[in-house]
Amino acid sequence: MRRLLLALPLLWLPSGAMAQDREETPSTCLAIAERAGVRYASLDAPYRLAARERAEVRITYVHHATYLIESGEGVRVATDYAGFAGEGRVPDVVTMNKAHSTHYTEFPDPGIGTVLRGWNPAGGPAKHNVTVGDVLIRNVPTDINRFGTFEADGNSIFIFEVAGLCIGHLGHLHHRLTEDDYAAIGRLDVLMVPVDGSWTMSQKGMGEIAARLHSSVVLPMHRFRTPIERFLEQIPDFAVDRRAEDSLTLSARTLPKVPTVILLSGV
């Protein structure tokens, strides 16, 4: 069983500036983890929670497994960044996973202030818990089968806490999640899930995760030529919203009333 990640001191990492220690902000997305014998609770003051709930976040599908998350304060975060994050200025933060070269780059733009790798080059699990502006970013390590070689802790599920929302990106997930994994993830209002059904885990397995997390919004990615209907069949109780745009804006107050798969343009 995986052990839950320990919270690390948070860092404020503006682009081009030195890191400075900040008071740690506890996660508002972590649920009660009875099996692990740990209880998580938010210590945020009510006025801070209310401010987050009034905020909005914009999410744009870029390509493959890259989504661009833009916070109310203008922080730009690109997921599974391989060197391209769409139009506009360079992201403030990028996350990367290393299963394939389409999910990371060895040469990130030097203008990116915070680069978070989903693996630990020194060995062992990667451990991230950092704050950039109004975005808290943490990770839950998972294992990968990279070119036929098993590698423990080679992937990370990244979780972005912004605007009162909990947004999770499964990365290049290769296996079912344990109870400890679910406890470490906590609540996810928005789930970014690979649906190729071949290079990552099966569509049935991904559907089980989506159903278990019961996220208000599911954003497919990493699809290749696989018919999206094969994934949708795995979660028949979810509504489906097909969009002509590649972006959507969400807030804690405007989440769908029923769990919904939103298909942005280009997915």
Short mmCIF file of N, CA and C in Angstrom, two decimals, residues 71-194:
data_model
loop_
_atom_site.label_atom_id
_atom_site.label_comp_id
_atom_site.label_asym_id
_atom_site.label_seq_id
_atom_site.Cartn_x
_atom_site.Cartn_y
_atom_site.Cartn_z
N SER A 71 -5.66 30.93 -13.50
CA SER A 71 -6.36 31.31 -12.27
C SER A 71 -6.86 32.75 -12.34
N GLY A 72 -7.66 33.11 -11.33
CA GLY A 72 -8.18 34.47 -11.25
C GLY A 72 -7.10 35.51 -11.12
N GLU A 73 -5.97 35.15 -10.50
CA GLU A 73 -4.85 36.09 -10.36
C GLU A 73 -3.94 36.07 -11.58
N GLY A 74 -4.29 35.27 -12.59
CA GLY A 74 -3.49 35.23 -13.81
C GLY A 74 -2.37 34.23 -13.83
N VAL A 75 -2.31 33.33 -12.84
CA VAL A 75 -1.29 32.29 -12.85
C VAL A 75 -1.64 31.28 -13.94
N ARG A 76 -0.66 30.93 -14.77
CA ARG A 76 -0.86 30.00 -15.88
C ARG A 76 -0.09 28.71 -15.60
N VAL A 77 -0.82 27.60 -15.63
CA VAL A 77 -0.24 26.29 -15.34
C VAL A 77 -0.49 25.37 -16.52
N ALA A 78 0.57 24.74 -17.06
CA ALA A 78 0.43 23.79 -18.16
C ALA A 78 0.74 22.39 -17.66
N THR A 79 -0.16 21.44 -17.95
CA THR A 79 0.00 20.07 -17.49
C THR A 79 0.74 19.23 -18.52
N ASP A 80 1.47 18.22 -18.05
CA ASP A 80 2.24 17.31 -18.90
C ASP A 80 2.86 18.08 -20.08
N TYR A 81 3.65 19.05 -19.71
CA TYR A 81 4.25 20.01 -20.65
C TYR A 81 5.43 19.39 -21.40
N ALA A 82 5.36 19.44 -22.72
CA ALA A 82 6.45 18.88 -23.55
C ALA A 82 7.11 19.96 -24.39
N GLY A 83 6.93 21.22 -24.02
CA GLY A 83 7.57 22.32 -24.73
C GLY A 83 6.60 23.28 -25.38
N PHE A 84 5.30 22.93 -25.42
CA PHE A 84 4.30 23.79 -26.05
C PHE A 84 3.08 23.88 -25.15
N ALA A 85 2.64 25.11 -24.88
CA ALA A 85 1.50 25.33 -23.99
C ALA A 85 0.46 26.24 -24.62
N GLY A 86 0.43 26.30 -25.95
CA GLY A 86 -0.54 27.13 -26.63
C GLY A 86 -0.07 28.57 -26.80
N GLU A 87 -1.00 29.40 -27.21
CA GLU A 87 -0.68 30.80 -27.46
C GLU A 87 -0.59 31.58 -26.14
N GLY A 88 0.00 32.77 -26.22
CA GLY A 88 0.11 33.62 -25.04
C GLY A 88 1.46 33.50 -24.37
N ARG A 89 1.57 34.15 -23.22
CA ARG A 89 2.87 34.19 -22.53
C ARG A 89 3.23 32.82 -21.97
N VAL A 90 4.48 32.68 -21.65
CA VAL A 90 5.02 31.43 -21.10
C VAL A 90 4.31 31.11 -19.79
N PRO A 91 3.98 29.84 -19.54
CA PRO A 91 3.33 29.48 -18.26
C PRO A 91 4.20 29.84 -17.06
N ASP A 92 3.54 30.10 -15.95
CA ASP A 92 4.25 30.33 -14.70
C ASP A 92 4.70 29.00 -14.09
N VAL A 93 3.90 27.97 -14.32
CA VAL A 93 4.16 26.64 -13.76
C VAL A 93 3.92 25.60 -14.85
N VAL A 94 4.77 24.57 -14.89
CA VAL A 94 4.49 23.41 -15.73
C VAL A 94 4.68 22.15 -14.90
N THR A 95 3.85 21.15 -15.17
CA THR A 95 4.05 19.82 -14.60
C THR A 95 4.43 18.89 -15.74
N MET A 96 5.18 17.83 -15.42
CA MET A 96 5.63 16.91 -16.45
C MET A 96 5.61 15.47 -15.92
N ASN A 97 5.42 14.53 -16.83
CA ASN A 97 5.58 13.11 -16.54
C ASN A 97 6.45 12.50 -17.63
N LYS A 98 7.11 11.38 -17.35
CA LYS A 98 8.17 10.95 -18.26
C LYS A 98 7.89 9.64 -18.99
N ALA A 99 6.65 9.14 -18.97
CA ALA A 99 6.38 7.87 -19.65
C ALA A 99 6.77 7.94 -21.12
N HIS A 100 6.49 9.07 -21.76
CA HIS A 100 6.85 9.28 -23.16
C HIS A 100 7.26 10.73 -23.35
N SER A 101 8.00 10.98 -24.42
CA SER A 101 8.54 12.33 -24.67
C SER A 101 7.45 13.35 -24.95
N THR A 102 6.24 12.91 -25.20
CA THR A 102 5.13 13.84 -25.43
C THR A 102 4.56 14.38 -24.12
N HIS A 103 5.16 13.99 -23.00
CA HIS A 103 4.66 14.42 -21.69
C HIS A 103 5.69 15.22 -20.90
N TYR A 104 6.87 15.44 -21.46
CA TYR A 104 7.89 16.19 -20.74
C TYR A 104 8.92 16.73 -21.73
N THR A 105 9.76 17.61 -21.24
CA THR A 105 10.89 18.09 -22.01
C THR A 105 12.09 18.27 -21.10
N GLU A 106 13.25 17.97 -21.62
CA GLU A 106 14.48 18.19 -20.85
C GLU A 106 14.91 19.66 -20.91
N PHE A 107 14.25 20.44 -21.76
CA PHE A 107 14.67 21.83 -21.96
C PHE A 107 13.47 22.76 -21.86
N PRO A 108 12.86 22.88 -20.67
CA PRO A 108 11.74 23.80 -20.51
C PRO A 108 12.17 25.24 -20.73
N ASP A 109 11.26 26.04 -21.21
CA ASP A 109 11.55 27.46 -21.44
C ASP A 109 12.13 28.09 -20.17
N PRO A 110 13.25 28.80 -20.25
CA PRO A 110 13.85 29.38 -19.05
C PRO A 110 12.98 30.43 -18.38
N GLY A 111 11.96 30.90 -19.08
CA GLY A 111 11.06 31.87 -18.49
C GLY A 111 10.03 31.26 -17.55
N ILE A 112 9.95 29.93 -17.51
CA ILE A 112 9.00 29.25 -16.62
C ILE A 112 9.54 29.29 -15.20
N GLY A 113 8.77 29.86 -14.28
CA GLY A 113 9.27 30.03 -12.91
C GLY A 113 9.31 28.76 -12.10
N THR A 114 8.37 27.83 -12.34
CA THR A 114 8.27 26.64 -11.51
C THR A 114 8.07 25.42 -12.41
N VAL A 115 9.02 24.49 -12.36
CA VAL A 115 8.94 23.25 -13.14
C VAL A 115 8.81 22.10 -12.15
N LEU A 116 7.71 21.35 -12.26
CA LEU A 116 7.44 20.25 -11.34
C LEU A 116 7.44 18.94 -12.10
N ARG A 117 8.43 18.12 -11.83
CA ARG A 117 8.53 16.81 -12.48
C ARG A 117 7.76 15.77 -11.67
N GLY A 118 7.05 14.89 -12.37
CA GLY A 118 6.27 13.87 -11.70
C GLY A 118 7.08 12.70 -11.22
N TRP A 119 8.35 12.73 -11.41
CA TRP A 119 9.28 11.70 -10.94
C TRP A 119 10.43 12.39 -10.23
N ASN A 120 11.17 11.64 -9.46
CA ASN A 120 12.31 12.18 -8.73
C ASN A 120 13.59 11.70 -9.40
N PRO A 121 14.35 12.58 -10.07
CA PRO A 121 15.58 12.16 -10.73
C PRO A 121 16.58 11.50 -9.79
N ALA A 122 16.49 11.80 -8.49
CA ALA A 122 17.42 11.22 -7.51
C ALA A 122 16.93 9.87 -6.99
N GLY A 123 15.73 9.45 -7.42
CA GLY A 123 15.17 8.19 -6.96
C GLY A 123 14.12 8.38 -5.90
N GLY A 124 13.22 7.40 -5.78
CA GLY A 124 12.12 7.51 -4.83
C GLY A 124 11.01 8.36 -5.40
N PRO A 125 9.94 8.55 -4.64
CA PRO A 125 8.80 9.32 -5.15
C PRO A 125 9.08 10.82 -5.19
N ALA A 126 8.51 11.49 -6.18
CA ALA A 126 8.52 12.95 -6.20
C ALA A 126 7.54 13.45 -5.15
N LYS A 127 7.88 14.54 -4.48
CA LYS A 127 7.00 15.11 -3.46
C LYS A 127 6.90 16.61 -3.69
N HIS A 128 5.73 17.04 -4.12
CA HIS A 128 5.51 18.46 -4.39
C HIS A 128 4.33 18.97 -3.58
N ASN A 129 4.50 20.12 -3.00
CA ASN A 129 3.42 20.84 -2.32
C ASN A 129 3.82 22.30 -2.33
N VAL A 130 3.46 23.00 -3.39
CA VAL A 130 3.93 24.36 -3.59
C VAL A 130 2.75 25.28 -3.91
N THR A 131 2.91 26.54 -3.57
CA THR A 131 1.91 27.55 -3.89
C THR A 131 2.53 28.58 -4.81
N VAL A 132 1.86 28.87 -5.90
CA VAL A 132 2.26 29.95 -6.81
C VAL A 132 1.04 30.85 -6.96
N GLY A 133 1.14 32.06 -6.44
CA GLY A 133 0.00 32.96 -6.49
C GLY A 133 -1.18 32.36 -5.75
N ASP A 134 -2.31 32.22 -6.45
CA ASP A 134 -3.52 31.68 -5.83
C ASP A 134 -3.73 30.20 -6.16
N VAL A 135 -2.67 29.50 -6.55
CA VAL A 135 -2.78 28.09 -6.93
C VAL A 135 -1.89 27.23 -6.01
N LEU A 136 -2.50 26.24 -5.37
CA LEU A 136 -1.76 25.25 -4.60
C LEU A 136 -1.63 24.00 -5.47
N ILE A 137 -0.42 23.46 -5.58
CA ILE A 137 -0.16 22.29 -6.44
C ILE A 137 0.52 21.21 -5.59
N ARG A 138 -0.04 20.02 -5.64
CA ARG A 138 0.56 18.88 -4.95
C ARG A 138 0.47 17.66 -5.86
N ASN A 139 1.09 16.56 -5.45
CA ASN A 139 1.11 15.38 -6.31
C ASN A 139 0.91 14.10 -5.51
N VAL A 140 0.46 13.07 -6.21
CA VAL A 140 0.35 11.72 -5.67
C VAL A 140 1.09 10.81 -6.63
N PRO A 141 2.20 10.20 -6.23
CA PRO A 141 2.99 9.34 -7.14
C PRO A 141 2.25 8.05 -7.50
N THR A 142 2.44 7.60 -8.74
CA THR A 142 1.98 6.28 -9.17
C THR A 142 3.11 5.62 -9.93
N ASP A 143 2.93 4.36 -10.29
CA ASP A 143 3.98 3.60 -10.98
C ASP A 143 3.72 3.61 -12.50
N ILE A 144 4.76 3.31 -13.28
CA ILE A 144 4.60 3.22 -14.72
C ILE A 144 5.31 1.98 -15.26
N ASN A 145 4.88 1.57 -16.43
CA ASN A 145 5.57 0.54 -17.20
C ASN A 145 6.12 1.24 -18.43
N ARG A 146 7.38 1.61 -18.36
CA ARG A 146 7.99 2.45 -19.38
C ARG A 146 8.80 1.60 -20.34
N PHE A 147 8.28 1.47 -21.58
CA PHE A 147 8.95 0.68 -22.60
C PHE A 147 9.26 -0.73 -22.10
N GLY A 148 8.27 -1.33 -21.39
CA GLY A 148 8.41 -2.69 -20.91
C GLY A 148 9.12 -2.83 -19.59
N THR A 149 9.55 -1.73 -18.99
CA THR A 149 10.27 -1.77 -17.71
C THR A 149 9.42 -1.15 -16.62
N PHE A 150 9.11 -1.91 -15.57
CA PHE A 150 8.35 -1.39 -14.44
C PHE A 150 9.18 -0.37 -13.69
N GLU A 151 8.56 0.73 -13.32
CA GLU A 151 9.27 1.78 -12.59
C GLU A 151 8.35 2.34 -11.51
N ALA A 152 8.70 2.07 -10.27
CA ALA A 152 7.91 2.57 -9.15
C ALA A 152 8.01 4.09 -9.08
N ASP A 153 6.89 4.73 -8.82
CA ASP A 153 6.84 6.19 -8.62
C ASP A 153 7.31 6.97 -9.83
N GLY A 154 7.12 6.42 -11.03
CA GLY A 154 7.58 7.10 -12.23
C GLY A 154 6.61 8.11 -12.79
N ASN A 155 5.41 8.18 -12.25
CA ASN A 155 4.36 9.08 -12.72
C ASN A 155 3.78 9.82 -11.52
N SER A 156 3.16 10.95 -11.76
CA SER A 156 2.44 11.64 -10.69
C SER A 156 1.08 12.08 -11.17
N ILE A 157 0.11 11.92 -10.29
CA ILE A 157 -1.18 12.59 -10.44
C ILE A 157 -1.00 13.96 -9.80
N PHE A 158 -1.16 15.01 -10.57
CA PHE A 158 -1.02 16.36 -10.04
C PHE A 158 -2.40 16.92 -9.70
N ILE A 159 -2.47 17.61 -8.58
CA ILE A 159 -3.73 18.19 -8.10
C ILE A 159 -3.52 19.68 -7.93
N PHE A 160 -4.44 20.45 -8.51
CA PHE A 160 -4.37 21.91 -8.51
C PHE A 160 -5.56 22.45 -7.73
N GLU A 161 -5.30 23.17 -6.67
CA GLU A 161 -6.36 23.74 -5.85
C GLU A 161 -6.41 25.24 -6.13
N VAL A 162 -7.50 25.66 -6.76
CA VAL A 162 -7.61 27.04 -7.22
C VAL A 162 -9.08 27.40 -7.33
N ALA A 163 -9.42 28.62 -6.95
CA ALA A 163 -10.78 29.14 -7.05
C ALA A 163 -11.79 28.26 -6.32
N GLY A 164 -11.36 27.64 -5.23
CA GLY A 164 -12.26 26.77 -4.48
C GLY A 164 -12.49 25.43 -5.14
N LEU A 165 -11.78 25.13 -6.21
CA LEU A 165 -11.93 23.89 -6.95
C LEU A 165 -10.72 22.98 -6.74
N CYS A 166 -10.95 21.68 -6.85
CA CYS A 166 -9.89 20.68 -6.80
C CYS A 166 -9.82 20.04 -8.18
N ILE A 167 -8.72 20.27 -8.89
CA ILE A 167 -8.56 19.82 -10.27
C ILE A 167 -7.45 18.79 -10.31
N GLY A 168 -7.75 17.60 -10.83
CA GLY A 168 -6.76 16.53 -10.86
C GLY A 168 -6.42 16.10 -12.27
N HIS A 169 -5.14 15.87 -12.53
CA HIS A 169 -4.64 15.41 -13.84
C HIS A 169 -3.95 14.08 -13.61
N LEU A 170 -4.48 13.00 -14.22
CA LEU A 170 -3.97 11.65 -13.95
C LEU A 170 -2.63 11.36 -14.59
N GLY A 171 -2.15 12.24 -15.48
CA GLY A 171 -0.87 11.99 -16.12
C GLY A 171 -0.93 10.78 -17.01
N HIS A 172 0.13 9.95 -16.96
CA HIS A 172 0.20 8.74 -17.79
C HIS A 172 -0.03 7.54 -16.89
N LEU A 173 -1.23 7.45 -16.34
CA LEU A 173 -1.54 6.44 -15.33
C LEU A 173 -1.60 5.05 -15.96
N HIS A 174 -0.96 4.07 -15.30
CA HIS A 174 -0.86 2.72 -15.84
C HIS A 174 -1.55 1.66 -14.99
N HIS A 175 -2.11 1.99 -13.85
CA HIS A 175 -2.66 0.96 -12.98
C HIS A 175 -3.82 1.50 -12.15
N ARG A 176 -4.61 0.59 -11.60
CA ARG A 176 -5.69 0.98 -10.72
C ARG A 176 -5.13 1.63 -9.46
N LEU A 177 -5.93 2.46 -8.84
CA LEU A 177 -5.49 3.18 -7.65
C LEU A 177 -5.83 2.39 -6.39
N THR A 178 -4.97 2.53 -5.39
CA THR A 178 -5.21 1.90 -4.10
C THR A 178 -6.07 2.80 -3.22
N GLU A 179 -6.55 2.25 -2.11
CA GLU A 179 -7.31 3.07 -1.16
C GLU A 179 -6.46 4.22 -0.63
N ASP A 180 -5.17 3.98 -0.41
CA ASP A 180 -4.30 5.06 0.04
C ASP A 180 -4.16 6.14 -1.03
N ASP A 181 -4.12 5.72 -2.30
CA ASP A 181 -4.05 6.70 -3.39
C ASP A 181 -5.28 7.60 -3.36
N TYR A 182 -6.46 6.98 -3.24
CA TYR A 182 -7.70 7.77 -3.22
C TYR A 182 -7.72 8.71 -2.02
N ALA A 183 -7.23 8.23 -0.88
CA ALA A 183 -7.19 9.08 0.30
C ALA A 183 -6.26 10.27 0.10
N ALA A 184 -5.11 10.02 -0.55
CA ALA A 184 -4.14 11.09 -0.79
C ALA A 184 -4.65 12.09 -1.82
N ILE A 185 -5.46 11.62 -2.77
CA ILE A 185 -6.03 12.51 -3.79
C ILE A 185 -7.10 13.39 -3.18
N GLY A 186 -8.02 12.79 -2.42
CA GLY A 186 -9.12 13.54 -1.85
C GLY A 186 -10.20 13.83 -2.86
N ARG A 187 -10.89 14.95 -2.66
CA ARG A 187 -11.99 15.34 -3.55
C ARG A 187 -11.44 15.95 -4.83
N LEU A 188 -12.02 15.55 -5.98
CA LEU A 188 -11.68 16.18 -7.25
C LEU A 188 -12.96 16.68 -7.91
N ASP A 189 -13.08 17.99 -8.06
CA ASP A 189 -14.22 18.56 -8.77
C ASP A 189 -14.07 18.42 -10.27
N VAL A 190 -12.82 18.47 -10.73
CA VAL A 190 -12.51 18.36 -12.16
C VAL A 190 -11.45 17.28 -12.32
N LEU A 191 -11.72 16.32 -13.22
CA LEU A 191 -10.79 15.22 -13.46
C LEU A 191 -10.35 15.21 -14.91
N MET A 192 -9.04 15.30 -15.14
CA MET A 192 -8.46 15.21 -16.48
C MET A 192 -7.95 13.78 -16.65
N VAL A 193 -8.54 13.03 -17.58
CA VAL A 193 -8.31 11.60 -17.64
C VAL A 193 -7.89 11.15 -19.04
N PRO A 194 -6.80 10.35 -19.15
CA PRO A 194 -6.41 9.81 -20.45
C PRO A 194 -7.37 8.70 -20.87
#
